[in-house]
Every structure is written in structure tokens, then in C-alpha cells.
PDB file of C-alpha atoms in Angstrom:
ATOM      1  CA  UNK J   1       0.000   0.000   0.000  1.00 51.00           C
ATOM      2  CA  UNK J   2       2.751   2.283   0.859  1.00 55.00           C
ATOM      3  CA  UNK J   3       4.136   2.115  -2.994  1.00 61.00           C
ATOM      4  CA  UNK J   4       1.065   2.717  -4.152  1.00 69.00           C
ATOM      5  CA  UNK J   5       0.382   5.602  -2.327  1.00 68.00           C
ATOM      6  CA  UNK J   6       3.705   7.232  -3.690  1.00 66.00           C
ATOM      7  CA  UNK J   7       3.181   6.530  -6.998  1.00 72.00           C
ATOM      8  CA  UNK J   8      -0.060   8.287  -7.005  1.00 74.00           C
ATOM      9  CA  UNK J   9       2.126  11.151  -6.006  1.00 77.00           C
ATOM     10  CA  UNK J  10       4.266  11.081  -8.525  1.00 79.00           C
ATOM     11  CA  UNK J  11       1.188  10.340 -11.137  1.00 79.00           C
ATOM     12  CA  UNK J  12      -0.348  13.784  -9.719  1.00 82.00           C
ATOM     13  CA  UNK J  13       2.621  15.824  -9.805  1.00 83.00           C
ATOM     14  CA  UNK J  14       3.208  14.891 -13.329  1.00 84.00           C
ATOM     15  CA  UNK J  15      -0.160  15.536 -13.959  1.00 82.00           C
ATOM     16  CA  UNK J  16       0.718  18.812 -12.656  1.00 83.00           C
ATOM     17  CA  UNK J  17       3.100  19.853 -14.555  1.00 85.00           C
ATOM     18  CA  UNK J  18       1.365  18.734 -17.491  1.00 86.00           C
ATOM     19  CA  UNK J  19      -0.890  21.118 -17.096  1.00 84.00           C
ATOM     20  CA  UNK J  20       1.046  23.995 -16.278  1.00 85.00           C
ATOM     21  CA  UNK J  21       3.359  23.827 -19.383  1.00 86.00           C
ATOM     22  CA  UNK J  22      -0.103  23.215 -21.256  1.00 85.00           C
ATOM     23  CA  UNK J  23      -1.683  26.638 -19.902  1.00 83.00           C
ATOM     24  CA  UNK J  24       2.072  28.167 -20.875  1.00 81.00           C
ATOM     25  CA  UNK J  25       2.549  27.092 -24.041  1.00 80.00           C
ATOM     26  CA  UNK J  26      -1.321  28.799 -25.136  1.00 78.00           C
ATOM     27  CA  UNK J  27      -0.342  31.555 -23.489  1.00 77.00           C
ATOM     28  CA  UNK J  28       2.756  32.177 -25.341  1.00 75.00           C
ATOM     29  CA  UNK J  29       0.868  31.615 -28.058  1.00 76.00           C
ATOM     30  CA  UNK J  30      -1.874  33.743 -28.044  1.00 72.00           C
ATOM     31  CA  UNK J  31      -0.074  36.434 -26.496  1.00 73.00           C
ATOM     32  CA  UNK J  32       2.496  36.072 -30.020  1.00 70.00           C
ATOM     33  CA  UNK J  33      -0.163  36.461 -32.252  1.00 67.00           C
ATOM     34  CA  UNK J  34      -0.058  39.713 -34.535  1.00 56.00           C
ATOM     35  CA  UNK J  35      -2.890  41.424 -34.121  1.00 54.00           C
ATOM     36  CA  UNK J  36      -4.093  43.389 -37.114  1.00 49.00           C
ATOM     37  CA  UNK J  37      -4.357  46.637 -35.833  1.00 53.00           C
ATOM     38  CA  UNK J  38      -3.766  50.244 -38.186  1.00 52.00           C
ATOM     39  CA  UNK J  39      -0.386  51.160 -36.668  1.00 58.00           C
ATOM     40  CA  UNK J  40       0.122  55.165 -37.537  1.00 61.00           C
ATOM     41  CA  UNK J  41       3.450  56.283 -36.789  1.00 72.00           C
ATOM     42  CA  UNK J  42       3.906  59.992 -35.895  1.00 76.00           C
ATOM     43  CA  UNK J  43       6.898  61.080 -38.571  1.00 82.00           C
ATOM     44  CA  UNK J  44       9.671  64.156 -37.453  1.00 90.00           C
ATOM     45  CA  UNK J  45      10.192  64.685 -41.193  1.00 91.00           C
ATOM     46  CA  UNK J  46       6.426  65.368 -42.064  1.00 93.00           C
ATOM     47  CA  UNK J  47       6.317  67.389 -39.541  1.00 93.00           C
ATOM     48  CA  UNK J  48       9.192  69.084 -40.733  1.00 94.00           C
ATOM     49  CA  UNK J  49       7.505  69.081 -44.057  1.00 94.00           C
ATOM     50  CA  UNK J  50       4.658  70.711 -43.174  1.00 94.00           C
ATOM     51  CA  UNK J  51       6.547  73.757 -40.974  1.00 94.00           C
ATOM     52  CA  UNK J  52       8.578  74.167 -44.656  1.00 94.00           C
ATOM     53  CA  UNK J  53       5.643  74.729 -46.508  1.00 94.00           C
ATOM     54  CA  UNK J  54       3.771  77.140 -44.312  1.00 93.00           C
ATOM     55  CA  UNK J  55       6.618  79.687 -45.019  1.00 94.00           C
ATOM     56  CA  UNK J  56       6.400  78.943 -48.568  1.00 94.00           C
ATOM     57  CA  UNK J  57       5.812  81.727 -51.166  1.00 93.00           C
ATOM     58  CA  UNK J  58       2.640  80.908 -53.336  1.00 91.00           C
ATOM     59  CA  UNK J  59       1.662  82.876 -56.773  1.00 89.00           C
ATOM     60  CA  UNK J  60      -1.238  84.452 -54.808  1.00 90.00           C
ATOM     61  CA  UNK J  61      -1.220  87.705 -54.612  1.00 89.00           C
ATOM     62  CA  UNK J  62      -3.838  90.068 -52.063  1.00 81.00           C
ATOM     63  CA  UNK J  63      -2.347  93.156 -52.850  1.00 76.00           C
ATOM     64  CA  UNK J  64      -0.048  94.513 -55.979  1.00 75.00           C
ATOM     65  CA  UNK J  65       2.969  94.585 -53.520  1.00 80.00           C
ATOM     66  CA  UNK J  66       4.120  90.687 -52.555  1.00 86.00           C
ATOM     67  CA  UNK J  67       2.899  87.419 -52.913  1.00 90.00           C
ATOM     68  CA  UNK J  68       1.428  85.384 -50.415  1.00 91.00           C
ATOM     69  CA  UNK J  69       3.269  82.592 -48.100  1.00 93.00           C
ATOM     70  CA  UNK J  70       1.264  79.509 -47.531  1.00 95.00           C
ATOM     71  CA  UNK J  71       0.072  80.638 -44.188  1.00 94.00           C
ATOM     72  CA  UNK J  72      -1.333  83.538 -44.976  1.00 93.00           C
ATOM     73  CA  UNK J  73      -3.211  82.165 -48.150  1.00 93.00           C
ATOM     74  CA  UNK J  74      -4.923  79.865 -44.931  1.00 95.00           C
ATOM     75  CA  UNK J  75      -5.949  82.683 -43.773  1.00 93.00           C
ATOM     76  CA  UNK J  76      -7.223  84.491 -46.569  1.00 93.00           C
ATOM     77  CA  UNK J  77      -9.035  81.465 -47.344  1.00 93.00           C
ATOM     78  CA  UNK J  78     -10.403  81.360 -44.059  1.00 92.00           C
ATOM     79  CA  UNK J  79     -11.500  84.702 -44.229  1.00 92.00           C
ATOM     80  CA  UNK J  80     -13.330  84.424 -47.782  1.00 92.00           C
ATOM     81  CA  UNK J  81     -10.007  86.709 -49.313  1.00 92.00           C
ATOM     82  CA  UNK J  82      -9.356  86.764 -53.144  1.00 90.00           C
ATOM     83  CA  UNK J  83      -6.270  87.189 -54.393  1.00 87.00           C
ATOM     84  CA  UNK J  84      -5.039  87.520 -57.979  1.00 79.00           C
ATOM     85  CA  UNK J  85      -8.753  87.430 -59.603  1.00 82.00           C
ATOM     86  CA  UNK J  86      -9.050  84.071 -58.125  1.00 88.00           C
ATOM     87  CA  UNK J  87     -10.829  82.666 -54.594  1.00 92.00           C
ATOM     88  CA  UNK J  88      -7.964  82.319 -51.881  1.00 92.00           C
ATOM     89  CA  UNK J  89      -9.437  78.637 -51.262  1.00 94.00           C
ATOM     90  CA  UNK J  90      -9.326  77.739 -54.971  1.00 94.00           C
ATOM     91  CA  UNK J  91      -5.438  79.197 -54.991  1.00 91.00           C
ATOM     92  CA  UNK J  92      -5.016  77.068 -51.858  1.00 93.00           C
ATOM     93  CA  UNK J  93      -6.362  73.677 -53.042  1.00 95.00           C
ATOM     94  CA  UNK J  94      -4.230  73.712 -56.553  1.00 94.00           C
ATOM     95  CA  UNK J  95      -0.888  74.695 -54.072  1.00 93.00           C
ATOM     96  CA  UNK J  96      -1.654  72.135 -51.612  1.00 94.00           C
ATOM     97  CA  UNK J  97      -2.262  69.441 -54.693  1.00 93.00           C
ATOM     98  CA  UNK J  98       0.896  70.565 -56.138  1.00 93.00           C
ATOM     99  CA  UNK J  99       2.832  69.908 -52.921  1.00 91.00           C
ATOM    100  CA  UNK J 100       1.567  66.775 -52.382  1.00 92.00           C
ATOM    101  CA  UNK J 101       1.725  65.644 -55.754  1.00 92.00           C
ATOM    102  CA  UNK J 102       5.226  66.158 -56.405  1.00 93.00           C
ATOM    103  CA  UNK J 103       6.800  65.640 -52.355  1.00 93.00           C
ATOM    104  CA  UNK J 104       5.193  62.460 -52.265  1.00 93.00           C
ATOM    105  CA  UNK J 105       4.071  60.916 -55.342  1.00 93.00           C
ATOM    106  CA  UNK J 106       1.493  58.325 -54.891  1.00 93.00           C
ATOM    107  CA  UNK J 107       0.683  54.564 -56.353  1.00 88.00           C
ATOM    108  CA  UNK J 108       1.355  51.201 -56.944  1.00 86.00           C
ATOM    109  CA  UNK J 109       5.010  51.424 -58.324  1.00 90.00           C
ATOM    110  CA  UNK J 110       5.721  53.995 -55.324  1.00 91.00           C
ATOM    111  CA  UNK J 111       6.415  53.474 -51.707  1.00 91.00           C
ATOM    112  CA  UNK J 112       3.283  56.135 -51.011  1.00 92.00           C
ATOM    113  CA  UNK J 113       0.156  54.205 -51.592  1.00 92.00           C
ATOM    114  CA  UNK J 114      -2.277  56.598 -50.470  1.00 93.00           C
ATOM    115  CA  UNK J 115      -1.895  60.046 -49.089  1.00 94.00           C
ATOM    116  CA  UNK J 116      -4.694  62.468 -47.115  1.00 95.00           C
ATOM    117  CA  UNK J 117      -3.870  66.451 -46.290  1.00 96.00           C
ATOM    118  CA  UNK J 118      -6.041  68.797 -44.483  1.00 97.00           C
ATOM    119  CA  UNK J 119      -5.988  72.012 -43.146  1.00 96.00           C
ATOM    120  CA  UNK J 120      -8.885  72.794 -40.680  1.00 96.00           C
ATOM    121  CA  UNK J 121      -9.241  75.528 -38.451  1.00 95.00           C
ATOM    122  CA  UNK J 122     -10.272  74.923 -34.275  1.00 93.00           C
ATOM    123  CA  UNK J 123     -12.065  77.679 -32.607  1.00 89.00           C
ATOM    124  CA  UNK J 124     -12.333  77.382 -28.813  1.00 84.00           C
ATOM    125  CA  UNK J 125     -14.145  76.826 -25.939  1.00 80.00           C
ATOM    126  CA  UNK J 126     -16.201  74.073 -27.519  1.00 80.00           C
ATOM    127  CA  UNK J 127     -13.363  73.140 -30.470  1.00 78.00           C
ATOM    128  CA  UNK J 128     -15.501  74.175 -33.131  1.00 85.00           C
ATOM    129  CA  UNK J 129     -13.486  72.916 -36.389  1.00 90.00           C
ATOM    130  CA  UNK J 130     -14.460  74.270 -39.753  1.00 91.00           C
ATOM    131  CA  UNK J 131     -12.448  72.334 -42.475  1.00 95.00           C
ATOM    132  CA  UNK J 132     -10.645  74.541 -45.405  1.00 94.00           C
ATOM    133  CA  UNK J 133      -8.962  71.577 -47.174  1.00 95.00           C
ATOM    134  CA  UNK J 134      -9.321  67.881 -47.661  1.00 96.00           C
ATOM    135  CA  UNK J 135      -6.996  66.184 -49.914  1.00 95.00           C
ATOM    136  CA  UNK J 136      -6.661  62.182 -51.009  1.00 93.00           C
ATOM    137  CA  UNK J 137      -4.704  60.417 -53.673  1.00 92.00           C
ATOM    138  CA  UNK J 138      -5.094  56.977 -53.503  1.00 91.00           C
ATOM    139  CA  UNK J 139      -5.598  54.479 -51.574  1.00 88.00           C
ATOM    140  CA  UNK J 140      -5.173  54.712 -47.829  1.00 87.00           C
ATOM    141  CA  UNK J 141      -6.477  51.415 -46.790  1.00 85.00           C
ATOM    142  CA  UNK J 142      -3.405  49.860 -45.528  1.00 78.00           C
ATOM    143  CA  UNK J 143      -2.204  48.689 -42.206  1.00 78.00           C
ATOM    144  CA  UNK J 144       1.119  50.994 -41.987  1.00 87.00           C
ATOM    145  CA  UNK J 145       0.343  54.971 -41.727  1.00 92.00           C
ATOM    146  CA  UNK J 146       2.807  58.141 -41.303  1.00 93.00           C
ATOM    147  CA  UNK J 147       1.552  61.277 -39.808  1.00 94.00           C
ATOM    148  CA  UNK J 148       1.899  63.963 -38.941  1.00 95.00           C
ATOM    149  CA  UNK J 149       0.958  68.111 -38.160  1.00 94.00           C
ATOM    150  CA  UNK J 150       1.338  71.428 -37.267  1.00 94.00           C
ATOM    151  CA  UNK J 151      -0.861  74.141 -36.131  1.00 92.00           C
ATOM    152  CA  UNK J 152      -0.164  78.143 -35.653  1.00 93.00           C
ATOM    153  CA  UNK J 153      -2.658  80.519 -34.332  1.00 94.00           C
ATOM    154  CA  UNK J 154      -5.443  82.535 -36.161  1.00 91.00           C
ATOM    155  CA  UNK J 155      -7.432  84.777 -34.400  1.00 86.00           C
ATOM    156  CA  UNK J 156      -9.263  83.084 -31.328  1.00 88.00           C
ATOM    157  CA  UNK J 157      -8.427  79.820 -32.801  1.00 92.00           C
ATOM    158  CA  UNK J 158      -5.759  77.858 -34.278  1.00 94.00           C
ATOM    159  CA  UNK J 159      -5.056  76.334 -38.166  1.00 95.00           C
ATOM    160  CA  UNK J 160      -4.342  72.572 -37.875  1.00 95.00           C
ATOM    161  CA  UNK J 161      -2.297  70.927 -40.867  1.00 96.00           C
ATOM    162  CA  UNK J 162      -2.215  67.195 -41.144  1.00 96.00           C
ATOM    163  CA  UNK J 163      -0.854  64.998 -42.966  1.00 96.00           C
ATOM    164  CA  UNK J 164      -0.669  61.398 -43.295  1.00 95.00           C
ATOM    165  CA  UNK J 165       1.240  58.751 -45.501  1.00 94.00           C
ATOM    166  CA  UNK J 166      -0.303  55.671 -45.867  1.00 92.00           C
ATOM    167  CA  UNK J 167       2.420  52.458 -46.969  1.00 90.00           C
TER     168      UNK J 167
END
């Protein structure tokens, strides 16, 4: 009897251990699994980009004395400004297409896949945002995003540029 009693022991420690490295080894596994989940990366260089481009000089001109930086055709736009015979916001979508366009050209034989710009401007207390831009070229439906953006104030409120890069 006293054999048997050890070696029922022994069976249950086994048993024991069994289980434990059973429980382990799922839990290793489940916890290895990729999960397929957007991951957008916030990029230094687009937001470097888009500080470069809001000091740019565009063709737009308010008055007959200088043209317009970027920034201040946002603002124009914003406030319903024409410059050159044209809307500010008309002058400010073809810019903002151009930059895009050729900084980061988009498609299948490209790294870019699908790119989205916008410019919006955020008027506190309640965050009010009234959008001046929206740009897309093609597709942004995949897994591995870049973005970035930049704001400066503008009146009560602030102009919010993002952009993001989609791989």
C-alpha cells in the first residue's frame, strides 16, 4: 500500500506539470499572435515638411505689392479673401495638390500608396473645427500609416495641418 500511495504522487505531480506547461505554451501563443491593428506612426520629417511649406511663397497675390506665403493664403481662405482674380481657397487647393503631388508621389510602383492632407481651423471653448482643405490620392487602406501636423494661431483659434502617408 505504501508504494502505491507514492506513486499516485508522482502520477499527480506529473499531472501537474502537465498542465502547467499546457496553460504556458497557449499563453505564449496567443499572447504572439499579430494582431491586425492600423499602426500610424507619428513622422519628425512630415512634420518638418509641413513647418517648410507654411513659409512657402505661393503665386497668390492680395495686394499689388508681394505674394502670399502659404500661411497667410490659410488665412485668406479662411477669411473668404481673393487674391489675384481668383478665390484664396481655390489658390489654396491647386498649391496644396501641387505639394503633395510632387513631395510624395502616390501609387502602386511607389512606396506612397495613399496620401490624405487637411488644413482645418479649431475655434475654442467648444473646439468648433471648420475644415478649409481635404486632400486624397489613392488608396489609404493599408495597415502601416505616417503622420503627422502642425498648427499656428489665427485669431481666437488655431489652423491645424495634417498629414498622413499611408504604406
Amino acid at each position: 500500500m505504501k508504494n502505491r500511495k507514492g506513486q499516485e504522487e508522482v502520477v499527480g505531480f506529473v499531472v501537474l506539470v502537465v498542465l502547467v506547461a499546457v496553460v504556458f505554451v497557449l499563453f505564449l501563443g496567443f499572447s504572439s499572435q499579430k494582431k491586425a491593428t492600423v499602426q500610424e506612426k507619428t513622422s519628425q520629417d512630415l512634420r518638418h515638411f509641413l513647418e517648410s511649406i507654411r513659409v512657402y511663397t505661393t503665386e497668390c497675390k492680395l495686394n499689388e505689392l508681394y505674394y502670399q506665403e502659404f500661411k497667410d493664403l490659410i488665412s485668406a481662405c479662411y477669411t473668404g479673401k481673393s487674391c489675384t482674380g481668383k478665390k484664396a481657397c481655390e489658390f489654396l487647393n491647386e498649391t496644396a495638390g501641387e505639394f503633395l503631388a510632387s513631395s510624395f508621389p502616390v501609387g502602386a510602383d511607389y512606396p506612397v500608396k495613399g496620401a490624405i492632407f487637411t488644413i482645418d481651423y479649431i475655434e475654442p471653448p467648444e473646439a468648433h473645427e471648420t475644415s478649409l482643405l481635404s486632400l486624397s490620392q489613392g488608396n489609404c487602406n493599408s495597415l502601416s500609416k505616417r503622420s503627422a501636423d502642425d498648427f499656428f494661431p489665427l485669431g481666437a483659434g488655431q489652423i491645424t495641418l495634417k498629414i498622413t502617408l499611408c504604406y
